[in-house]
């Protein structure tokens, strides 16, 4: 009877406490199994201490799982002299009656990262009209950035895509076409189209290429004036690709 009375009193006490307390404290005659029972059930709640322990464990594992790889230095440390990236012979062939055979350098505040040059000429054939040509080449070089977690080639690849998008977004372009190009750097594409301006129909070809951590963009366009027939996109593309190969090759030569 001494054992029964305390047990009965305990049952009566548990009958008036909240259900959650019954589960945790009154489900057994012995208090030794109450904690282990909730731990074994998948649906049982976790205490703040146990949840915090699991969260901190996951946090500790995250840096290890996302450990950054080694960022290697960019392959090319400098750019070529842009106005010498395309040979004088090529310039003379692509831009007849060139105004300045030495070219006009682009203005830049960082010659180690950006460079450019352009040539233009108007070949006046009298009663047969005139032929106008413009040639432009631009270089952009990217360093490896450990803080950004990317090497120079990766950054150049991103900008290569952006330069292609810019070439495709030419306002007023007609019959725009894009084609992959092999043999010019690590990757390259041509963007060609027609464009009406200055009361003449121009043909445009842009070659965008990437060689390691350098992006090279070459644009060649032209038209005929005073009744002269302008160049076809196909003819310009052939010459533009040849000039682009020279420009891309000049990057490696400048870094020897």
Tab-separated table of C-alpha atoms in Angstrom:
chain	number	residue	atom	x	y	z
A	1	UNK	CA	0.000	0.000	0.000
A	2	UNK	CA	2.896	2.348	0.571
A	3	UNK	CA	3.880	1.956	-3.098
A	4	UNK	CA	0.321	2.182	-4.517
A	5	UNK	CA	-0.600	5.505	-2.904
A	6	UNK	CA	2.278	7.500	-4.335
A	7	UNK	CA	1.671	5.966	-7.748
A	8	UNK	CA	-2.032	6.897	-7.644
A	9	UNK	CA	-1.205	10.433	-6.572
A	10	UNK	CA	1.198	10.772	-9.476
A	11	UNK	CA	-1.369	9.585	-12.022
A	12	UNK	CA	-3.938	12.036	-10.669
A	13	UNK	CA	-1.412	14.863	-10.851
A	14	UNK	CA	-0.517	14.067	-14.435
A	15	UNK	CA	-4.185	14.024	-15.414
A	16	UNK	CA	-4.481	17.780	-14.852
A	17	UNK	CA	-1.236	18.975	-16.475
A	18	UNK	CA	-0.985	19.935	-20.186
A	19	UNK	CA	-0.711	17.111	-22.688
A	20	UNK	CA	2.833	18.070	-23.705
A	21	UNK	CA	3.942	17.591	-20.093
A	22	UNK	CA	2.230	14.237	-19.945
A	23	UNK	CA	4.230	13.075	-22.921
A	24	UNK	CA	7.518	14.253	-21.516
A	25	UNK	CA	7.129	13.541	-17.822
A	26	UNK	CA	4.264	11.141	-17.223
A	27	UNK	CA	4.499	8.537	-19.920
A	28	UNK	CA	6.503	6.212	-17.713
A	29	UNK	CA	6.756	5.280	-14.115
A	30	UNK	CA	10.471	5.860	-14.364
A	31	UNK	CA	12.033	9.184	-15.465
A	32	UNK	CA	15.019	7.436	-16.996
A	33	UNK	CA	13.357	6.711	-20.393
A	34	UNK	CA	11.563	10.000	-21.077
A	35	UNK	CA	14.446	11.702	-22.904
A	36	UNK	CA	15.453	8.688	-25.000
A	37	UNK	CA	11.888	8.100	-26.187
A	38	UNK	CA	11.581	11.524	-27.857
A	39	UNK	CA	15.050	11.257	-29.341
A	40	UNK	CA	14.129	8.027	-31.129
A	41	UNK	CA	10.970	9.431	-32.751
A	42	UNK	CA	11.586	11.219	-36.068
A	43	UNK	CA	8.746	13.656	-35.439
A	44	UNK	CA	9.796	14.705	-31.964
A	45	UNK	CA	11.044	18.278	-31.486
A	46	UNK	CA	14.716	19.091	-30.955
A	47	UNK	CA	15.947	21.263	-28.178
A	48	UNK	CA	17.626	24.556	-29.032
A	49	UNK	CA	20.978	23.151	-27.961
A	50	UNK	CA	20.769	20.104	-30.254
A	51	UNK	CA	19.533	22.166	-33.221
A	52	UNK	CA	22.296	24.666	-32.714
A	53	UNK	CA	24.863	21.889	-32.594
A	54	UNK	CA	23.694	20.499	-35.944
A	55	UNK	CA	23.624	23.963	-37.567
A	56	UNK	CA	27.132	24.752	-36.394
A	57	UNK	CA	28.319	21.414	-37.704
A	58	UNK	CA	26.880	22.207	-41.148
A	59	UNK	CA	28.495	25.638	-41.078
A	60	UNK	CA	31.834	24.133	-40.259
A	61	UNK	CA	31.510	21.762	-43.216
A	62	UNK	CA	30.605	24.483	-45.715
A	63	UNK	CA	34.010	26.207	-46.064
A	64	UNK	CA	35.676	22.844	-46.459
A	65	UNK	CA	33.231	21.824	-49.188
A	66	UNK	CA	33.617	25.116	-51.067
A	67	UNK	CA	37.361	25.466	-50.719
A	68	UNK	CA	38.499	27.714	-53.612
A	69	UNK	CA	40.834	26.320	-56.208
A	70	UNK	CA	44.208	27.819	-56.971
A	71	UNK	CA	43.981	30.860	-59.267
A	72	UNK	CA	46.825	30.825	-61.782
A	73	UNK	CA	48.392	33.979	-63.236
A	74	UNK	CA	47.021	35.136	-66.592
A	75	UNK	CA	48.999	33.847	-69.573
A	76	UNK	CA	49.428	37.167	-71.379
A	77	UNK	CA	50.891	40.015	-69.340
A	78	UNK	CA	50.722	42.750	-71.986
A	79	UNK	CA	49.049	43.826	-75.200
A	80	UNK	CA	50.611	44.420	-78.590
A	81	UNK	CA	50.942	47.878	-80.133
A	82	UNK	CA	47.461	47.998	-81.669
A	83	UNK	CA	48.430	49.968	-84.773
A	84	UNK	CA	51.046	47.334	-85.575
A	85	UNK	CA	48.803	44.345	-84.881
A	86	UNK	CA	47.724	44.258	-88.535
A	87	UNK	CA	50.521	44.487	-91.115
A	88	UNK	CA	50.901	47.495	-93.361
A	89	UNK	CA	50.446	45.229	-96.374
A	90	UNK	CA	47.083	44.018	-95.079
A	91	UNK	CA	45.953	47.538	-94.218
A	92	UNK	CA	46.877	48.716	-97.714
A	93	UNK	CA	44.892	45.891	-99.296
A	94	UNK	CA	41.808	46.311	-97.105
A	95	UNK	CA	41.760	50.124	-96.984
A	96	UNK	CA	42.629	51.568	-100.409
A	97	UNK	CA	43.828	55.184	-100.361
A	98	UNK	CA	44.183	54.904	-96.564
A	99	UNK	CA	44.236	58.330	-94.949
A	100	UNK	CA	46.919	57.411	-92.389
A	101	UNK	CA	48.783	54.167	-92.956
A	102	UNK	CA	50.098	54.271	-89.366
A	103	UNK	CA	46.532	54.263	-88.042
A	104	UNK	CA	44.834	56.263	-85.313
A	105	UNK	CA	45.332	54.905	-81.792
A	106	UNK	CA	42.360	54.686	-79.455
A	107	UNK	CA	42.506	56.757	-76.308
A	108	UNK	CA	42.829	54.717	-73.137
A	109	UNK	CA	43.652	55.333	-69.499
A	110	UNK	CA	45.138	51.851	-69.080
A	111	UNK	CA	47.286	50.734	-71.998
A	112	UNK	CA	48.057	47.446	-70.230
A	113	UNK	CA	44.401	46.432	-70.331
A	114	UNK	CA	42.977	48.167	-73.404
A	115	UNK	CA	44.282	49.179	-76.794
A	116	UNK	CA	42.878	49.920	-80.222
A	117	UNK	CA	43.602	51.340	-83.649
A	118	UNK	CA	41.607	52.291	-86.750
A	119	UNK	CA	42.218	53.074	-90.394
A	120	UNK	CA	39.941	54.559	-93.057
A	121	UNK	CA	40.225	55.596	-96.661
A	122	UNK	CA	38.186	56.866	-99.605
A	123	UNK	CA	39.338	55.658	-103.002
A	124	UNK	CA	37.995	58.161	-105.538
A	125	UNK	CA	37.664	56.677	-108.999
A	126	UNK	CA	36.209	59.753	-110.647
A	127	UNK	CA	33.174	59.035	-112.821
A	128	UNK	CA	33.233	55.446	-111.595
A	129	UNK	CA	32.454	56.594	-108.075
A	130	UNK	CA	34.323	56.001	-104.848
A	131	UNK	CA	34.992	53.159	-102.461
A	132	UNK	CA	35.070	53.785	-98.737
A	133	UNK	CA	36.568	51.360	-96.185
A	134	UNK	CA	36.993	51.380	-92.420
A	135	UNK	CA	39.086	48.923	-90.385
A	136	UNK	CA	39.176	48.871	-86.612
A	137	UNK	CA	40.844	46.543	-84.089
A	138	UNK	CA	40.459	46.568	-80.295
A	139	UNK	CA	42.127	44.552	-77.532
A	140	UNK	CA	41.001	43.919	-73.959
A	141	UNK	CA	43.225	42.040	-71.506
A	142	UNK	CA	42.126	40.534	-68.185
A	143	UNK	CA	44.214	39.706	-65.119
A	144	UNK	CA	43.529	36.809	-62.779
A	145	UNK	CA	41.657	37.926	-59.663
A	146	UNK	CA	42.049	35.684	-56.624
A	147	UNK	CA	39.539	37.803	-54.683
A	148	UNK	CA	36.937	37.135	-57.384
A	149	UNK	CA	37.847	33.467	-57.614
A	150	UNK	CA	38.431	33.595	-61.375
A	151	UNK	CA	41.474	33.557	-63.620
A	152	UNK	CA	42.142	35.876	-66.540
A	153	UNK	CA	40.911	33.443	-69.178
A	154	UNK	CA	37.571	33.022	-67.392
A	155	UNK	CA	37.078	36.789	-67.178
A	156	UNK	CA	38.012	37.157	-70.846
A	157	UNK	CA	35.513	34.460	-71.771
A	158	UNK	CA	32.750	36.380	-70.011
A	159	UNK	CA	33.637	39.569	-71.858
A	160	UNK	CA	33.916	37.691	-75.150
A	161	UNK	CA	30.236	36.815	-74.785
A	162	UNK	CA	29.386	40.440	-73.977
A	163	UNK	CA	31.266	41.731	-77.022
A	164	UNK	CA	29.371	39.309	-79.241
A	165	UNK	CA	26.094	40.557	-77.810
A	166	UNK	CA	27.112	44.163	-78.500
A	167	UNK	CA	27.988	43.338	-82.098
A	168	UNK	CA	24.631	41.625	-82.590
A	169	UNK	CA	22.780	44.595	-81.117
A	170	UNK	CA	23.753	47.060	-83.871
A	171	UNK	CA	20.839	49.437	-84.316
A	172	UNK	CA	19.324	49.311	-87.793
A	173	UNK	CA	21.178	46.138	-88.798
A	174	UNK	CA	19.646	44.200	-91.685
A	175	UNK	CA	20.089	40.512	-92.505
A	176	UNK	CA	22.216	40.020	-89.412
A	177	UNK	CA	24.035	36.691	-89.298
A	178	UNK	CA	26.333	35.078	-86.756
A	179	UNK	CA	28.670	32.197	-87.539
A	180	UNK	CA	31.291	30.273	-85.525
A	181	UNK	CA	34.858	30.609	-86.695
A	182	UNK	CA	37.724	28.169	-86.233
A	183	UNK	CA	41.442	28.819	-86.370
A	184	UNK	CA	41.267	32.276	-84.801
A	185	UNK	CA	42.294	32.113	-81.153
A	186	UNK	CA	40.625	29.795	-78.650
A	187	UNK	CA	37.154	30.764	-79.832
A	188	UNK	CA	35.741	33.202	-82.378
A	189	UNK	CA	32.601	34.200	-84.240
A	190	UNK	CA	31.727	36.532	-87.082
A	191	UNK	CA	28.788	38.919	-87.006
A	192	UNK	CA	27.759	40.364	-90.375
A	193	UNK	CA	24.950	42.640	-91.502
A	194	UNK	CA	23.919	45.494	-93.770
A	195	UNK	CA	23.330	49.030	-92.509
A	196	UNK	CA	21.936	52.145	-94.165
A	197	UNK	CA	23.704	55.364	-93.142
A	198	UNK	CA	24.978	58.604	-94.698
A	199	UNK	CA	22.626	57.886	-97.624
A	200	UNK	CA	24.544	54.745	-98.527
A	201	UNK	CA	24.235	51.008	-97.947
A	202	UNK	CA	27.132	49.746	-95.821
A	203	UNK	CA	28.265	46.168	-95.315
A	204	UNK	CA	29.629	45.313	-91.868
A	205	UNK	CA	31.644	42.377	-90.563
A	206	UNK	CA	32.851	42.062	-86.976
A	207	UNK	CA	35.130	39.252	-85.827
A	208	UNK	CA	35.132	38.708	-82.069
A	209	UNK	CA	37.754	36.283	-80.779
A	210	UNK	CA	39.447	35.256	-77.544
A	211	UNK	CA	42.982	34.068	-77.065
A	212	UNK	CA	43.565	33.011	-73.445
A	213	UNK	CA	42.960	36.152	-71.337
A	214	UNK	CA	42.673	38.618	-74.235
A	215	UNK	CA	39.589	39.500	-76.281
A	216	UNK	CA	40.161	40.838	-79.796
A	217	UNK	CA	37.404	42.593	-81.722
A	218	UNK	CA	37.976	43.529	-85.364
A	219	UNK	CA	35.422	45.443	-87.444
A	220	UNK	CA	35.613	45.989	-91.187
A	221	UNK	CA	33.001	47.910	-93.153
A	222	UNK	CA	32.589	49.731	-96.414
A	223	UNK	CA	30.332	51.115	-99.100
A	224	UNK	CA	30.326	52.578	-102.578
A	225	UNK	CA	29.595	56.259	-103.277
A	226	UNK	CA	28.565	58.218	-106.350
A	227	UNK	CA	27.037	55.228	-108.095
A	228	UNK	CA	29.811	52.752	-107.285
A	229	UNK	CA	28.696	49.309	-106.173
A	230	UNK	CA	29.539	48.604	-102.553
A	231	UNK	CA	31.360	45.489	-101.306
A	232	UNK	CA	29.424	42.345	-100.455
A	233	UNK	CA	29.352	41.026	-96.898
A	234	UNK	CA	30.978	37.810	-98.123
A	235	UNK	CA	33.943	39.689	-99.615
A	236	UNK	CA	34.413	41.773	-96.478
A	237	UNK	CA	34.164	38.698	-94.240
A	238	UNK	CA	37.018	36.946	-96.035
A	239	UNK	CA	39.317	39.933	-95.560
A	240	UNK	CA	38.168	40.569	-92.001
A	241	UNK	CA	38.969	37.023	-90.920
A	242	UNK	CA	42.466	37.255	-92.421
A	243	UNK	CA	43.111	40.513	-90.563
A	244	UNK	CA	41.713	39.061	-87.324
A	245	UNK	CA	44.173	36.170	-87.517
A	246	UNK	CA	47.030	38.666	-87.704
A	247	UNK	CA	45.664	40.630	-84.753
A	248	UNK	CA	45.245	37.531	-82.584
A	249	UNK	CA	48.732	36.315	-83.513
A	250	UNK	CA	50.205	39.661	-82.472
A	251	UNK	CA	49.172	39.011	-78.850
A	252	UNK	CA	51.398	35.953	-78.558
A	253	UNK	CA	54.271	37.722	-80.338
A	254	UNK	CA	54.050	40.667	-77.937
A	255	UNK	CA	54.463	38.323	-74.957
A	256	UNK	CA	57.488	36.369	-76.132
